[in-house]
PDB file of C-alpha atoms in Angstrom:
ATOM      1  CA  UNK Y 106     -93.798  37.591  97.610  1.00  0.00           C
ATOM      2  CA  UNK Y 107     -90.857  34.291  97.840  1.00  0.00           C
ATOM      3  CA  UNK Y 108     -91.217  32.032  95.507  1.00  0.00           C
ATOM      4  CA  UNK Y 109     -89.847  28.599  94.640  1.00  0.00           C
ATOM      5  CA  UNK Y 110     -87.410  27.294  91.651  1.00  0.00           C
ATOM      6  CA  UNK Y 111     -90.791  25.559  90.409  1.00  0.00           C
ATOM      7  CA  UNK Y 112     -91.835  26.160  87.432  1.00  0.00           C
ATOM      8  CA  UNK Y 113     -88.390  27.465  86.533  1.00  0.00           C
ATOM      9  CA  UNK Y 114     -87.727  26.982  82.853  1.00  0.00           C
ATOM     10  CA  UNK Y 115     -83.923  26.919  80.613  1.00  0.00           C
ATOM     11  CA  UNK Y 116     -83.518  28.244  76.900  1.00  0.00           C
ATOM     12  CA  UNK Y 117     -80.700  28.168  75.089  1.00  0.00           C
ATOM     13  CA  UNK Y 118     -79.514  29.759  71.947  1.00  0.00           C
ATOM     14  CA  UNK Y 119     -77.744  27.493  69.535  1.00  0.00           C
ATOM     15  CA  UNK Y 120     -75.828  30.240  67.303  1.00  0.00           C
ATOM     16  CA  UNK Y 121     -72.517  31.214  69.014  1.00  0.00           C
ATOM     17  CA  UNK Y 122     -72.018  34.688  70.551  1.00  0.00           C
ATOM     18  CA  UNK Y 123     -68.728  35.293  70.650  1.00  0.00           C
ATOM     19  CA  UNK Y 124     -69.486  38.995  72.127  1.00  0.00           C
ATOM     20  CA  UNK Y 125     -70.891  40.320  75.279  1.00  0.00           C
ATOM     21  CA  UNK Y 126     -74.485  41.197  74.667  1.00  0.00           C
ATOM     22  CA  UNK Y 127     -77.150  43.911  76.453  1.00  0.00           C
ATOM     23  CA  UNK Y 128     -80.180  42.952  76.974  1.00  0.00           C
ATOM     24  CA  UNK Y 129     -81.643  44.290  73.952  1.00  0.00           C
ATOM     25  CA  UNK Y 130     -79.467  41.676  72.184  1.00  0.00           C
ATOM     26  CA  UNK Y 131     -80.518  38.945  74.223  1.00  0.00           C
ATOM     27  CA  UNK Y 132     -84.391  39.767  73.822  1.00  0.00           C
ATOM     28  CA  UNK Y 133     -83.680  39.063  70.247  1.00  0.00           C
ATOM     29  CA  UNK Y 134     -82.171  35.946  70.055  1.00  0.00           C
ATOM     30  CA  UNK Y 135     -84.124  32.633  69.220  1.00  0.00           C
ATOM     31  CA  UNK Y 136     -84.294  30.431  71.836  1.00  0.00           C
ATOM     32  CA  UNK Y 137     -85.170  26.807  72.444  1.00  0.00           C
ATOM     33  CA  UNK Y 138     -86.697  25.681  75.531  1.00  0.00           C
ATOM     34  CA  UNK Y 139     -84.493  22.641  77.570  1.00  0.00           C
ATOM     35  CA  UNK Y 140     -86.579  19.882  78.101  1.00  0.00           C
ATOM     36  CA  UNK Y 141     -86.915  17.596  81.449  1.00  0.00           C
ATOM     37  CA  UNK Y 142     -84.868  19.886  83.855  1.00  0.00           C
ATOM     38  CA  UNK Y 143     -84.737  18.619  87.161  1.00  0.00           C
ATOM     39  CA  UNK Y 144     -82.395  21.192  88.940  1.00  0.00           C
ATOM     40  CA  UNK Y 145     -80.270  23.850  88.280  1.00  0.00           C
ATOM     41  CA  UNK Y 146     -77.035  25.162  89.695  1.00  0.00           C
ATOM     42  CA  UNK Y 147     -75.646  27.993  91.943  1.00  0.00           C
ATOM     43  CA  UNK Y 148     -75.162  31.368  89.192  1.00  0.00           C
ATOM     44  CA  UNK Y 149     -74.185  34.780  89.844  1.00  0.00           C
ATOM     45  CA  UNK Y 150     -71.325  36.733  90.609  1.00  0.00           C
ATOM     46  CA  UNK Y 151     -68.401  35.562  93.227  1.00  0.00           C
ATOM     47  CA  UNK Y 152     -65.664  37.767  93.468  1.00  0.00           C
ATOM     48  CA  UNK Y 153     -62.705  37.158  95.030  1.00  0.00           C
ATOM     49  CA  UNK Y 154     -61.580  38.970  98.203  1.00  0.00           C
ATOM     50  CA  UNK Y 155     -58.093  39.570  98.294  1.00  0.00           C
ATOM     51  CA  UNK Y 156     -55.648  40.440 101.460  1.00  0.00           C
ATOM     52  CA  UNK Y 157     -52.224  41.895 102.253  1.00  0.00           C
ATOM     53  CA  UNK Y 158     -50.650  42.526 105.704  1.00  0.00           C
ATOM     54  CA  UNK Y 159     -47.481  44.759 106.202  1.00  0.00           C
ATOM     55  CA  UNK Y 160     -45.437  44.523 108.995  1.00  0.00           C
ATOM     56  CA  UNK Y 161     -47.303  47.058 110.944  1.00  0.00           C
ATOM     57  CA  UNK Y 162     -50.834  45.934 110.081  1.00  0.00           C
ATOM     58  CA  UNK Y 163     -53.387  45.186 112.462  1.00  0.00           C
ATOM     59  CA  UNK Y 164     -56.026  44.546 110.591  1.00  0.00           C
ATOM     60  CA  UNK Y 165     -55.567  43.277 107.506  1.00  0.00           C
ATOM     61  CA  UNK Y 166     -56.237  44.884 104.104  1.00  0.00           C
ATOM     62  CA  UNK Y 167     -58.674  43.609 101.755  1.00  0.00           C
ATOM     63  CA  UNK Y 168     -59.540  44.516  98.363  1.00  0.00           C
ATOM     64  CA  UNK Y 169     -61.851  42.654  95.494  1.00  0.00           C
ATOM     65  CA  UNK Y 170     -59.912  40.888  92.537  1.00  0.00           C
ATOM     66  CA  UNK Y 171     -60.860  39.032  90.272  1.00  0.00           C
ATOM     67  CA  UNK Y 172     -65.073  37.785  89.533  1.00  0.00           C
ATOM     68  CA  UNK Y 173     -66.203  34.797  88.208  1.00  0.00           C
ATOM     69  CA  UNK Y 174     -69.510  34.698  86.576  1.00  0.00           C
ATOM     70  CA  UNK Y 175     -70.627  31.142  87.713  1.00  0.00           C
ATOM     71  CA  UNK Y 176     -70.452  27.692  86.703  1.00  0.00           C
ATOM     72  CA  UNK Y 177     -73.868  26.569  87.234  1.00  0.00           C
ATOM     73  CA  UNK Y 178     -74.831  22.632  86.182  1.00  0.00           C
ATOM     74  CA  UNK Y 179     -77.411  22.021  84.286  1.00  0.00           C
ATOM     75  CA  UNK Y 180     -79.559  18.256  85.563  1.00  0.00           C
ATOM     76  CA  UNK Y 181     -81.519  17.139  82.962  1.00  0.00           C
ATOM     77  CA  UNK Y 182     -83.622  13.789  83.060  1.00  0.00           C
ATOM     78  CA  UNK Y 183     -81.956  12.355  79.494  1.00  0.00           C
ATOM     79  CA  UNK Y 184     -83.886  12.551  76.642  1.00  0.00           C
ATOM     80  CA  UNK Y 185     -82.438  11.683  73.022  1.00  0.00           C
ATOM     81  CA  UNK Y 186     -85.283  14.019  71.187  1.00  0.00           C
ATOM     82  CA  UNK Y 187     -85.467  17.013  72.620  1.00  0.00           C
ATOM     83  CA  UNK Y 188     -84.464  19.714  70.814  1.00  0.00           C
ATOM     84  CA  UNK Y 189     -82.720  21.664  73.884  1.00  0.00           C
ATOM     85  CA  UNK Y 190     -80.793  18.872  74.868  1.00  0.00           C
ATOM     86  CA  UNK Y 191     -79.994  18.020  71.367  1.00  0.00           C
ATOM     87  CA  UNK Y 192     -78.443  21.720  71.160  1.00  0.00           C
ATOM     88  CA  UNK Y 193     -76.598  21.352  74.280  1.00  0.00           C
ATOM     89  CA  UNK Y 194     -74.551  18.164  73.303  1.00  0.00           C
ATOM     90  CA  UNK Y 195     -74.071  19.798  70.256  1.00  0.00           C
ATOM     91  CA  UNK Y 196     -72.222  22.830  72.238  1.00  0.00           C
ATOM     92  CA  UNK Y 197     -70.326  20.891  74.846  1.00  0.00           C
ATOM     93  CA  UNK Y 198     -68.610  19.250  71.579  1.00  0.00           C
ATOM     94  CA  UNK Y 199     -67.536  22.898  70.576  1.00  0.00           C
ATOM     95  CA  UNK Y 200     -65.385  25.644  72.121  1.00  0.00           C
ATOM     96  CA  UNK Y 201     -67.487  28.656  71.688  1.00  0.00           C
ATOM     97  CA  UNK Y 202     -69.942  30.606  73.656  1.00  0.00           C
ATOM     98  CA  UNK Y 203     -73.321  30.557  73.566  1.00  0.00           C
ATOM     99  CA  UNK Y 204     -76.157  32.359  74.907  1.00  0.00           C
ATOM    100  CA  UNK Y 205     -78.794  30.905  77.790  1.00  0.00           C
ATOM    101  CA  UNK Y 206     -81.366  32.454  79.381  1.00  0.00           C
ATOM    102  CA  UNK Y 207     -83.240  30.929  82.844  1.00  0.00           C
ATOM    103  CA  UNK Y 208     -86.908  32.422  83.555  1.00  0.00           C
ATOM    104  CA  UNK Y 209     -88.694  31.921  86.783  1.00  0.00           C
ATOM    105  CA  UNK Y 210     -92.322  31.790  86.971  1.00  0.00           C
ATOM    106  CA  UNK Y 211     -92.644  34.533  89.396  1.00  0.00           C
ATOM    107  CA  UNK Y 212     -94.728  36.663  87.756  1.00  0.00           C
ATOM    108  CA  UNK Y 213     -97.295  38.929  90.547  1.00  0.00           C
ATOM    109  CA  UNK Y 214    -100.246  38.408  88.147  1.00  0.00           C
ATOM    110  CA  UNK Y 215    -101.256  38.353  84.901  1.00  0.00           C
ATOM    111  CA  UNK Y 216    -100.381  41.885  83.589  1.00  0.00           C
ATOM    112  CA  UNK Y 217     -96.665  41.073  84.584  1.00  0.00           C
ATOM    113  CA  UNK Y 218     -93.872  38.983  82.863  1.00  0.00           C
ATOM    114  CA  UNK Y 219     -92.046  36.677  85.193  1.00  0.00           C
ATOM    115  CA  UNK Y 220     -87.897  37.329  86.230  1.00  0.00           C
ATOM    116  CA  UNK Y 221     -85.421  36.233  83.328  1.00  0.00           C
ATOM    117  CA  UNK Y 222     -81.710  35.610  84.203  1.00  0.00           C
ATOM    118  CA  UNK Y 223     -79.320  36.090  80.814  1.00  0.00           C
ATOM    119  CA  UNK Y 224     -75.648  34.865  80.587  1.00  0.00           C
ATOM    120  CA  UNK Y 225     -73.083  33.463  78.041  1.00  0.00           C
ATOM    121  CA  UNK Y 226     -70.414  31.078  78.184  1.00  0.00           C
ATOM    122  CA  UNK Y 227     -68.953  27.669  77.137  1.00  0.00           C
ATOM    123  CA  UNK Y 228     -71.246  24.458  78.079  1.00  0.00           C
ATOM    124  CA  UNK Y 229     -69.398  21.330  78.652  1.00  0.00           C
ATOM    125  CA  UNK Y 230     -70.157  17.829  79.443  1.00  0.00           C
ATOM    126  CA  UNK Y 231     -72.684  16.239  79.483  1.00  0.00           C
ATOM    127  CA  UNK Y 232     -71.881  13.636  82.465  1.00  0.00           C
ATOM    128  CA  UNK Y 233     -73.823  10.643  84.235  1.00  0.00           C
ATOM    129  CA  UNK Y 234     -74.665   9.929  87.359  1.00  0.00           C
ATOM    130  CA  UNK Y 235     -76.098   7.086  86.618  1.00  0.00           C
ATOM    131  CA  UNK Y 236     -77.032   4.948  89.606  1.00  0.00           C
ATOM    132  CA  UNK Y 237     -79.460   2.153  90.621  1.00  0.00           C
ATOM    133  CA  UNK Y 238     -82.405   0.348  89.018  1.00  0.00           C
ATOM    134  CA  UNK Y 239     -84.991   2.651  90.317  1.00  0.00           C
ATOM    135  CA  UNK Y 240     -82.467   6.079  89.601  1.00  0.00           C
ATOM    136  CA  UNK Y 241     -83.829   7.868  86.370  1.00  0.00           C
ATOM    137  CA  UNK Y 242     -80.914   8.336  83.691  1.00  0.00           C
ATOM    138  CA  UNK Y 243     -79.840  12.087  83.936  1.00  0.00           C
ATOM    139  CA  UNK Y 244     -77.276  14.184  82.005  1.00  0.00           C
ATOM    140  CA  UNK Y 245     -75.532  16.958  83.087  1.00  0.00           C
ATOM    141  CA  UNK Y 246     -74.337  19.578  81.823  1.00  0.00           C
ATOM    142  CA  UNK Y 247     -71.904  22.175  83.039  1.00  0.00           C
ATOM    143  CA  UNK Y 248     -72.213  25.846  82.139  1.00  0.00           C
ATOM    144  CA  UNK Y 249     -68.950  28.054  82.314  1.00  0.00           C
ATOM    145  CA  UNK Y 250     -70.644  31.575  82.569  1.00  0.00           C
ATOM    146  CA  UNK Y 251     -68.422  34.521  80.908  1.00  0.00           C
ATOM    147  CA  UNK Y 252     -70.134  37.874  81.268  1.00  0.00           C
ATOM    148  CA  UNK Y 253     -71.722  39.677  84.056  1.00  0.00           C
ATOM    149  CA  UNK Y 254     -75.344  38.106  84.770  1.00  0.00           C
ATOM    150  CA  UNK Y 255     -78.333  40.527  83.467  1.00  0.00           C
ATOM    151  CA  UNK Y 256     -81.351  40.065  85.451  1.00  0.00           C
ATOM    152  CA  UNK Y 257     -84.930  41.876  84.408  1.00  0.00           C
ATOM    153  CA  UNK Y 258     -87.601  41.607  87.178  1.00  0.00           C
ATOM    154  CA  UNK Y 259     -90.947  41.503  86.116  1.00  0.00           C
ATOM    155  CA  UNK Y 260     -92.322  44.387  83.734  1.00  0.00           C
ATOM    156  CA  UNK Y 261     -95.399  45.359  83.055  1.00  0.00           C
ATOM    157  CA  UNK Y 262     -97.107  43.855  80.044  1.00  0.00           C
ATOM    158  CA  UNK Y 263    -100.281  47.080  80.222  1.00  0.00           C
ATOM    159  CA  UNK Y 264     -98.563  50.081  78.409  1.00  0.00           C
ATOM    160  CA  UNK Y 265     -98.878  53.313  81.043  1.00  0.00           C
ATOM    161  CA  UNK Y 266    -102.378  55.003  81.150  1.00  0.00           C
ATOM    162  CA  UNK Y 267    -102.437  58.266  83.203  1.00  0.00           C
ATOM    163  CA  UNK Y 268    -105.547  58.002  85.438  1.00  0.00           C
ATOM    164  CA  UNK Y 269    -104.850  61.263  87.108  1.00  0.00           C
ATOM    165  CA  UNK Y 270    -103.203  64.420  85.084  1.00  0.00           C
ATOM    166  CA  UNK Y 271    -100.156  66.070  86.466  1.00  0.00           C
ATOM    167  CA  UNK Y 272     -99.897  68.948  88.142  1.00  0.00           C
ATOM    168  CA  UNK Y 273     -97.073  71.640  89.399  1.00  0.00           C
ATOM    169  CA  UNK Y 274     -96.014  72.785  92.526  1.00  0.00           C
ATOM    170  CA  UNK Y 275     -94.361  75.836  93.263  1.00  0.00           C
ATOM    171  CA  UNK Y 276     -94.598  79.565  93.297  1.00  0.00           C
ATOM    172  CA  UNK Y 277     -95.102  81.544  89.745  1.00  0.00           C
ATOM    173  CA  UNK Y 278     -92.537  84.241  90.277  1.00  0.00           C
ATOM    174  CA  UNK Y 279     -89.112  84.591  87.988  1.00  0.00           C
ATOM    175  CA  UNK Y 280     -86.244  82.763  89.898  1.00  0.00           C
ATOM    176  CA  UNK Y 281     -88.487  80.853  91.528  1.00  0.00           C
ATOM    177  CA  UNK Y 282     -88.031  76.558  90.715  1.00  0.00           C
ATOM    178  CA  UNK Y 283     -90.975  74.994  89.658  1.00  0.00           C
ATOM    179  CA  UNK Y 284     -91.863  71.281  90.483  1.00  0.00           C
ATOM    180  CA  UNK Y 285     -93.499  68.546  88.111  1.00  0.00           C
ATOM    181  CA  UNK Y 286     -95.966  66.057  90.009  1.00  0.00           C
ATOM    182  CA  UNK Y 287     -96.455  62.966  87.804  1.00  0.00           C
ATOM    183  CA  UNK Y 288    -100.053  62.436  88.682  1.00  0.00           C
ATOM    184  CA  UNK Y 289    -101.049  59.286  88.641  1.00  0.00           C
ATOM    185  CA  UNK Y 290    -100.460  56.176  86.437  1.00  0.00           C
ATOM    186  CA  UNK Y 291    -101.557  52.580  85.531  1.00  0.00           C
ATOM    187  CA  UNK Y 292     -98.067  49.650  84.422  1.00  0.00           C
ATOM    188  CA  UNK Y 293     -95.829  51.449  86.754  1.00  0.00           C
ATOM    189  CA  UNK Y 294     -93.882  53.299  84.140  1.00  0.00           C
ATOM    190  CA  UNK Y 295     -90.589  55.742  84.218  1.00  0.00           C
ATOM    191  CA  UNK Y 296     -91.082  59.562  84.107  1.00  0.00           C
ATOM    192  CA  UNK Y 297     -89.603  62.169  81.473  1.00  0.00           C
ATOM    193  CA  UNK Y 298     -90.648  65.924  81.645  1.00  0.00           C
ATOM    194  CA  UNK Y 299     -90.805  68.247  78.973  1.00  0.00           C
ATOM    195  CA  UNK Y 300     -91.994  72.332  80.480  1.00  0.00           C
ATOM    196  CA  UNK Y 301     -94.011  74.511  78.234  1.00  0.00           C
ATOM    197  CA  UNK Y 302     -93.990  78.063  77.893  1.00  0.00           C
ATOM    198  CA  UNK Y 303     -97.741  78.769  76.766  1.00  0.00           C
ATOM    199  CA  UNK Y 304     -98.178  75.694  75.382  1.00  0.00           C
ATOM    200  CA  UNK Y 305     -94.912  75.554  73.365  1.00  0.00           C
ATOM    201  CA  UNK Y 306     -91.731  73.592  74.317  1.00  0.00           C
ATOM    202  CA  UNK Y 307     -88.822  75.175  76.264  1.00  0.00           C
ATOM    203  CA  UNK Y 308     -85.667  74.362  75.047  1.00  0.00           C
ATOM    204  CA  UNK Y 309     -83.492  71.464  77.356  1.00  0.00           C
ATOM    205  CA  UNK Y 310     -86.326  72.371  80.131  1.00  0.00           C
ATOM    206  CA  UNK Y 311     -86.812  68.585  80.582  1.00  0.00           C
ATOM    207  CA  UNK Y 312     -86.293  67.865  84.314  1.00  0.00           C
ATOM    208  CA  UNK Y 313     -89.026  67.381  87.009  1.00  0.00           C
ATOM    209  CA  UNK Y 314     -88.059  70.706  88.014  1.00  0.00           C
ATOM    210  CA  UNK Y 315     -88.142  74.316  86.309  1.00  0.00           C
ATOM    211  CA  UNK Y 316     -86.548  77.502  87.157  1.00  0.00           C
ATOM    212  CA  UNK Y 317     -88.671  80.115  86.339  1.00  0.00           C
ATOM    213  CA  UNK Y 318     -86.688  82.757  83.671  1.00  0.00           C
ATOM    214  CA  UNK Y 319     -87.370  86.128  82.458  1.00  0.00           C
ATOM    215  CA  UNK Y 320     -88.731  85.083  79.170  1.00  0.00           C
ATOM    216  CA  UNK Y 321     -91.804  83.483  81.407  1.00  0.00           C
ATOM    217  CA  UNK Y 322     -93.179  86.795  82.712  1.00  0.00           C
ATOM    218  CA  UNK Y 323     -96.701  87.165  81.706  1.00  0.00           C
ATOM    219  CA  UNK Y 324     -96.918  83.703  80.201  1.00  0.00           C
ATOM    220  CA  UNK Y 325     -98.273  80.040  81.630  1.00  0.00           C
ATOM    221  CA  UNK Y 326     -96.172  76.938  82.381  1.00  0.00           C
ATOM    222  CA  UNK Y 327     -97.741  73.673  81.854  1.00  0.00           C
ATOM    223  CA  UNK Y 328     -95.967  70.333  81.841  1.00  0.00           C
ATOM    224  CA  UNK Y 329     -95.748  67.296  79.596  1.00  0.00           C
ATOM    225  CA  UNK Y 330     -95.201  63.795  81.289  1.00  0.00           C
ATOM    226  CA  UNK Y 331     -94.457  61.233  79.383  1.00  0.00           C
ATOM    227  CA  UNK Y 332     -94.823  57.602  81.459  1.00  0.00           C
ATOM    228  CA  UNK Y 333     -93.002  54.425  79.817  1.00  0.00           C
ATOM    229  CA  UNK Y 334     -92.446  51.112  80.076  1.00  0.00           C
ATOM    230  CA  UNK Y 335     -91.549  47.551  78.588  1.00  0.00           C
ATOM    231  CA  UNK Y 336     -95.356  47.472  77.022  1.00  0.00           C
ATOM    232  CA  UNK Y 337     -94.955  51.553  75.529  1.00  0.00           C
ATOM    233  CA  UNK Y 338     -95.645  54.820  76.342  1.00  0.00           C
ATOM    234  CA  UNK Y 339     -98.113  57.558  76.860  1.00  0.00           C
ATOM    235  CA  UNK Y 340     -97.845  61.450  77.963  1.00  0.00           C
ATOM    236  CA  UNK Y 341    -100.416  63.651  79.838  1.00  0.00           C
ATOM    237  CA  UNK Y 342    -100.224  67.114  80.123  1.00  0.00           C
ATOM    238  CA  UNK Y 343    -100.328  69.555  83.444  1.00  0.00           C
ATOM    239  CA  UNK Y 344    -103.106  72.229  82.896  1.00  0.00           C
ATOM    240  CA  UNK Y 345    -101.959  75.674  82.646  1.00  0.00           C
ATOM    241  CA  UNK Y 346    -100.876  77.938  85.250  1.00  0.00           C
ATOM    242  CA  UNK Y 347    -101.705  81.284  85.822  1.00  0.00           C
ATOM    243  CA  UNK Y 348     -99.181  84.244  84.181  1.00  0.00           C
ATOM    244  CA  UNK Y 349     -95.806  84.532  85.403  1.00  0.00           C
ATOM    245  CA  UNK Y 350     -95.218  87.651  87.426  1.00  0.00           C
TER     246      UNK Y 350
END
């Protein structure tokens, strides 16, 4: 589904990071909300597209250089006591990097979190617009953008439930490659697969698929799943198949 910028909202981290960060590092920051945003500037990668012709060119070459990570502004209606803006003024008079994360409100419904945008860079500024009697007075403040943007759509906030068990497909003679069906799950979670020779483990057998070996003969192969995401994890087991032949 589109959605608009509205209900957008702008944090910002007031201790320096003078590193690149994952987004691991970003979840754990503390952040403080920006108060009275009004807009918020063009982010994102641009890279540059560069060109060279040779004498016997007839199309010319082209080739990416250099990216820039954005410079988005920052509008914010002025307001002398809020703590966001109080921490960006603060910035803009230094010359390090800081942290700043933008989240949309986006989420699909309520067992979702909405899009977050992470960055770092140097803010500078603030400027005025300023303008006539009815104009509100606005601050802006510019935000020079130094790593490559992390984005993380929405995740599931209900940890995966398996509502149907897994099952395998395939034909139970040596050589033969078994495959894992998930089944089916609740919070849209990522797969891992862990094969079991009668109920114990097999060693690195942790694909979706299994190639039957010698040591199977005679035995049953069952499957564990394990489904994760953002809110945890569970893991549902195949039943048993018949013996090996």
């Amino acid at each position: 589904m589109a959605n608009t910028n509205k209900g957008r909202k702008v944090y910002f981290c007031t201790t320096p990071q003078p590193a690149n960060l994952d987004q691991s590092q970003f979840e754990a920051l503390t952040w403080t909300e920006v108060g009275n945003v009004g807009s918020v500037g063009e982010s994102g990668m641009n890279t540059n597209v560069v060109s060279y012709d040779e004498l016997a060119t007839e199309v010319t070459q082209k080739q990416k250089g250099i990216s820039n990570a954005g410079d988005p502004t920052i509008e914010c209606a002025r307001n002398p006591t809020d703590a966001g803006q109080i921490a960006l003024r603060a910035a803009a008079a230094t010359k390090f990097f800081y942290a700043v994360k933008f989240e949309d409100l986006d989420a699909p419904d309520a067992n979702h979190t909405n899009t977050v945008y992470y960055n770092r860079g140097l803010v500078a500024g603030p400027t005025r617009p300023n303008g006539r009697n009815e104009d509100f007075i606005l601050e802006v403040f510019t935000l020079g953008l130094i790593q490559r943007e992390i984005v993380v759509n929405p995740q599931s906030l209900v940890a995966p439930l398996n509502t149907l068990l897994p099952s395998i497909a395939g034909v139970l003679t040596q050589g033969s490659t078994l495959t894992a069906i998930p089944g089916r799950w609740l919070g849209e979670p990522s797969f891992t697969y862990q094969w079991k020779r009668d109920g114990a483990n097999i060693s690195g057998a942790t694909g979706a698929t299994y190639t039957l070996a010698a040591a199977d003969a005679t035995e049953s192969i069952s499957v564990a799943v394990t489904g994760t995401n953002s809110a945890g994890n569970a893991t549902a087991t195949s039943a048993a198949t018949a013996a090996v032949t």
